[in-house]
Coordinates of C-alpha atoms in Angstrom, one line a residue:
M357 CA 103.3 115.2 96.8
F358 CA 107.0 115.7 96.1
R359 CA 109.6 115.5 93.4
P360 CA 111.8 112.4 93.7
S361 CA 115.5 112.9 93.1
L362 CA 118.3 110.8 94.1
A363 CA 119.1 114.3 95.9
A364 CA 115.7 115.0 97.1
L365 CA 111.9 114.5 96.9
L366 CA 109.4 117.2 96.7
I367 CA 107.0 118.1 94.1
A368 CA 106.9 121.1 91.9
G369 CA 104.2 122.5 89.6
V370 CA 103.5 126.2 89.1
S371 CA 101.1 129.0 87.9
S372 CA 100.0 128.9 84.2
S373 CA 101.5 132.2 83.0
A374 CA 104.5 133.3 84.9
W375 CA 107.6 132.0 86.6
A376 CA 106.3 132.9 90.0
G377 CA 103.5 134.9 91.5
A378 CA 101.6 135.3 94.6
P379 CA 100.6 132.8 96.8
A380 CA 97.5 131.2 96.3
S381 CA 94.7 132.3 98.3
G382 CA 94.4 131.2 101.9
A383 CA 90.9 129.9 101.0
A384 CA 92.3 127.6 98.1
I385 CA 95.3 126.6 100.3
A386 CA 92.8 125.9 103.5
S387 CA 90.3 123.6 101.5
G388 CA 92.6 121.0 99.7
L389 CA 95.6 119.1 100.9
V390 CA 95.1 116.4 103.3
A391 CA 97.7 115.1 105.9
H392 CA 98.9 111.8 105.3
R393 CA 101.9 109.1 105.1
A394 CA 102.3 107.3 101.9
I395 CA 104.7 104.4 101.3
Y396 CA 105.6 103.4 97.7
D397 CA 107.4 100.3 96.9
L398 CA 110.4 101.0 94.4
E399 CA 111.7 99.0 91.3
L400 CA 114.1 99.4 88.3
K401 CA 111.7 99.5 85.2
D402 CA 115.1 100.2 82.9
A403 CA 118.6 101.2 82.7
T404 CA 121.4 101.8 80.2
E405 CA 124.8 100.4 80.3
R406 CA 126.0 103.6 80.7
S407 CA 124.3 103.8 84.2
G408 CA 126.3 100.9 85.6
I409 CA 123.2 99.6 87.6
A410 CA 122.0 95.9 87.0
G411 CA 119.4 95.9 89.6
M412 CA 117.6 98.5 91.9
F413 CA 114.9 98.2 94.7
G414 CA 113.6 100.1 97.4
R415 CA 111.1 102.0 99.5
M416 CA 110.0 105.5 99.9
V417 CA 108.1 107.0 102.6
Y418 CA 106.5 110.3 102.4
E419 CA 104.4 112.2 105.5
F420 CA 102.9 115.4 104.9
D421 CA 101.3 117.4 107.8
G422 CA 100.1 120.6 108.8
N423 CA 98.0 123.8 107.7
Y424 CA 97.9 127.1 106.1
C425 CA 98.0 129.1 109.2
E426 CA 100.7 127.0 111.3
G427 CA 102.6 125.9 108.2
F428 CA 103.4 122.7 106.4
T429 CA 106.0 119.9 107.4
T430 CA 107.4 117.1 105.0
N431 CA 109.5 113.9 106.2
F432 CA 110.6 112.0 103.4
R433 CA 112.8 108.7 103.2
F434 CA 114.0 107.5 100.1
V435 CA 116.0 104.1 100.7
T436 CA 117.3 102.0 97.6
Q437 CA 119.4 99.1 97.1
I438 CA 121.7 99.3 94.1
D439 CA 123.5 96.5 92.4
T440 CA 126.1 97.4 90.1
G441 CA 127.0 93.7 89.2
D442 CA 130.1 94.0 91.1
S443 CA 128.7 95.0 94.4
T444 CA 125.7 96.3 96.3
R445 CA 125.2 99.3 98.0
V446 CA 122.4 101.0 99.9
S447 CA 121.4 104.6 99.6
D448 CA 119.4 106.4 102.0
Q449 CA 118.1 110.0 101.7
Q450 CA 116.5 111.4 104.6
T451 CA 114.6 115.1 104.1
K452 CA 112.5 117.4 106.4
T453 CA 111.2 120.6 105.5
F454 CA 109.0 123.1 106.9
E455 CA 106.9 125.6 104.8
N456 CA 105.1 128.8 105.8
L457 CA 102.6 129.8 103.0
K458 CA 101.7 133.3 104.8
D459 CA 105.5 134.6 105.3
R460 CA 106.7 132.3 102.1
K461 CA 109.5 131.2 104.3
F462 CA 111.0 127.5 103.6
T463 CA 113.6 125.6 105.7
F464 CA 115.0 122.4 104.4
E465 CA 117.4 119.8 105.7
T466 CA 118.8 116.7 103.7
K467 CA 121.4 113.9 105.1
S468 CA 122.4 111.3 102.4
F469 CA 124.0 108.0 103.4
T470 CA 125.7 105.2 101.4
D471 CA 125.8 102.0 103.6
D472 CA 125.0 104.0 106.7
Q473 CA 128.0 106.5 106.2
L474 CA 127.0 110.0 105.9
D475 CA 127.7 111.5 102.4
K476 CA 126.3 114.6 102.7
E477 CA 124.4 117.1 104.3
V478 CA 122.5 120.1 103.0
N479 CA 120.4 122.7 105.2
G480 CA 119.2 125.9 105.1
E481 CA 116.3 128.9 105.0
A482 CA 114.9 130.4 102.1
N483 CA 112.6 133.5 101.9
N484 CA 110.7 134.7 98.8
K485 CA 110.5 138.2 98.6
A486 CA 109.1 140.9 96.0
D487 CA 112.9 140.8 94.4
G488 CA 113.5 137.3 94.2
V489 CA 114.2 134.2 96.5
T490 CA 117.0 134.6 99.3
V491 CA 118.9 131.5 100.6
D492 CA 120.6 131.1 103.8
L493 CA 122.4 128.3 103.3
K494 CA 124.0 126.5 106.2
R495 CA 125.4 123.1 104.7
P496 CA 127.5 121.7 102.7
Q497 CA 129.0 125.1 103.0
S498 CA 127.7 128.4 104.7
K499 CA 126.7 131.0 102.2
E500 CA 124.0 133.5 101.0
L501 CA 122.2 133.2 98.0
Q502 CA 119.9 135.5 95.7
L503 CA 117.9 133.7 93.2
A504 CA 115.2 134.5 90.8
Q505 CA 111.3 134.5 92.1
S506 CA 110.4 130.9 92.3
R507 CA 108.0 128.8 93.9
F508 CA 108.3 126.4 97.1
P509 CA 106.8 123.0 97.1
T510 CA 103.2 123.2 98.8
E511 CA 102.9 126.3 96.6
H512 CA 103.7 124.3 93.7
M513 CA 101.4 121.4 94.8
L514 CA 98.3 123.8 95.1
D515 CA 99.2 125.2 91.8
V516 CA 99.3 122.0 89.9
I517 CA 95.8 121.2 91.6
E518 CA 94.2 124.8 90.8
N519 CA 95.5 124.5 87.0
A520 CA 94.5 120.9 86.7
K521 CA 91.1 121.7 88.2
A522 CA 91.0 124.8 85.4
G523 CA 91.6 122.4 82.7
K524 CA 95.0 124.2 81.8
R525 CA 97.2 121.3 80.6
F526 CA 100.6 122.7 80.0
F527 CA 102.4 125.4 82.2
E528 CA 105.9 126.1 83.0
A529 CA 107.7 127.3 86.2
R530 CA 110.7 128.1 88.4
V531 CA 111.0 126.0 91.6
F532 CA 113.1 125.9 94.5
D533 CA 112.8 123.0 97.0
G534 CA 116.4 122.8 98.7
S535 CA 117.6 119.8 96.6
D536 CA 121.1 119.0 95.5
D537 CA 123.3 121.6 97.1
G538 CA 120.4 123.8 98.1
D539 CA 121.9 126.6 95.8
K540 CA 119.8 126.6 92.8
A541 CA 116.4 126.9 91.3
L542 CA 115.0 124.5 88.3
A543 CA 113.0 125.4 85.6
T544 CA 109.6 123.0 85.1
T545 CA 107.2 122.1 82.5
T546 CA 104.1 120.5 83.8
V547 CA 101.5 118.6 81.6
V548 CA 98.3 117.4 82.9
G549 CA 96.1 115.0 81.5
K550 CA 92.2 114.8 81.4
Q551 CA 90.8 113.5 84.7
V552 CA 90.3 110.0 84.8
T553 CA 87.9 107.9 87.1
P554 CA 89.7 104.3 88.0
V555 CA 88.3 101.2 86.6
A556 CA 88.0 98.4 89.0
G557 CA 90.9 96.0 88.2
E558 CA 92.6 98.1 85.9
E559 CA 94.8 100.0 88.4
T560 CA 97.4 98.0 89.8
D561 CA 97.7 99.8 93.2
A562 CA 94.5 101.6 93.5
G563 CA 93.3 99.4 96.1
N564 CA 95.9 100.7 98.4
A565 CA 94.4 104.2 98.3
G566 CA 91.9 103.2 100.5
A567 CA 88.8 105.3 100.7
F568 CA 90.4 107.4 97.5
A569 CA 90.6 104.3 95.5
N570 CA 87.7 105.0 93.3
Q571 CA 87.9 108.8 93.2
A572 CA 89.1 110.7 90.0
F573 CA 92.5 111.3 89.2
W574 CA 94.9 113.5 87.1
P575 CA 97.8 111.9 85.1
V576 CA 100.6 114.6 85.4
T577 CA 103.8 114.6 84.3
I578 CA 106.6 117.4 85.5
S579 CA 109.9 117.8 83.4
Y580 CA 112.5 119.2 85.4
F581 CA 115.6 121.3 83.8
N582 CA 118.9 123.3 85.0
E583 CA 117.8 126.8 84.7
N584 CA 120.3 128.2 82.1
T585 CA 119.8 125.3 79.5
K586 CA 118.5 125.6 76.2
S587 CA 114.9 125.3 75.2
D588 CA 115.8 122.0 73.1
A589 CA 118.1 120.8 76.2
L590 CA 116.6 117.3 77.8
P591 CA 115.7 117.2 81.3
V592 CA 117.5 116.6 84.1
Y593 CA 114.7 114.1 84.8
R594 CA 110.9 113.5 84.7
M595 CA 108.6 112.4 86.8
S596 CA 105.0 110.9 86.1
F597 CA 102.3 110.3 88.7
K598 CA 98.4 110.1 89.4
L599 CA 97.3 112.9 91.4
Y600 CA 94.2 113.0 93.6
E601 CA 92.5 116.6 94.5
N602 CA 93.5 116.3 97.7
G603 CA 97.3 116.2 96.8
I604 CA 97.9 112.3 97.4
T605 CA 99.7 110.6 94.5
R606 CA 100.4 107.2 93.5
D607 CA 101.7 104.9 90.3
L608 CA 105.2 107.1 90.0
T609 CA 107.4 106.9 87.1
M610 CA 110.8 108.5 87.9
D611 CA 113.1 108.8 84.9
Y612 CA 116.5 109.9 85.5
G613 CA 117.7 109.5 81.8
D614 CA 120.0 106.5 82.1
F615 CA 117.6 104.6 84.4
V616 CA 114.0 104.8 85.5
L617 CA 112.3 103.5 88.6
T618 CA 108.5 102.8 89.4
G619 CA 106.8 103.6 92.7
K620 CA 103.4 101.7 93.4
L621 CA 101.6 103.0 96.3
A622 CA 101.9 100.2 99.3
K623 CA 100.4 101.6 101.9
L624 CA 98.3 105.0 102.7
E625 CA 97.6 106.3 106.1
M626 CA 95.5 109.3 106.9
L627 CA 96.9 111.7 109.6
N628 CA 94.7 114.0 111.9
K629 CA 94.7 117.5 110.3
K630 CA 94.5 120.4 112.6
A631 CA 91.9 123.0 111.4
D632 CA 93.1 125.7 109.4
T633 CA 91.8 128.6 111.9
C634 CA 94.1 131.5 111.7
K635 CA 94.1 134.0 114.7

């Protein structure tokens, strides 16, 4: 899964007792996540007057592939049409990432367009080392950064699932996913509810989960904070979703404070996953 922001969309979630730590074991990494392409229909649920948004809808496509031995790739596209009451514009965000869990390397590239015009491009590479995360940023400007220990997106997803399976309902983490300007990590808090088995007819988008429609899921909420804000500060945004043990998500709610979007699973396609056979 992923974390959706209008600047990036990749998931986060982390270990239960520390801001960062060693990567999950190879066995745990190899045994869970499935390669898939998920398409979500987006709708505006709520918006304040301050947001300047009169209407908003769109589509999100999330493709996850790879394995522990060769690395994981994510391709994500987030397209919305925004009505301000005076005008309408189309926002199109395209993100590609590659994460090598063995070497703890992460590359990221995001291009953001408004009405087909390129607004912003962010790309670089991050390395998670014993003394923290080093970031070699190429765009929007070339620079090298040293950040505190953080987790990368696939590590985070695995941590969320491992904590959920262990019954750990609340945990904190520092997350780096290359979003915004690619120059900072975010602090997160994650709340995991008790596992739920779907009831026929009560889950609005469960049918589109195909073979997984009847499998149990966890309700998860992740709140994202600027790293140096006070403990009582409001999150930058909050994301809730239903999470399957294999990493597939559905029934999304994305709360940006001034407006809230929902994302319903419209289509799910399983991809051929390569075996985790490391040489």
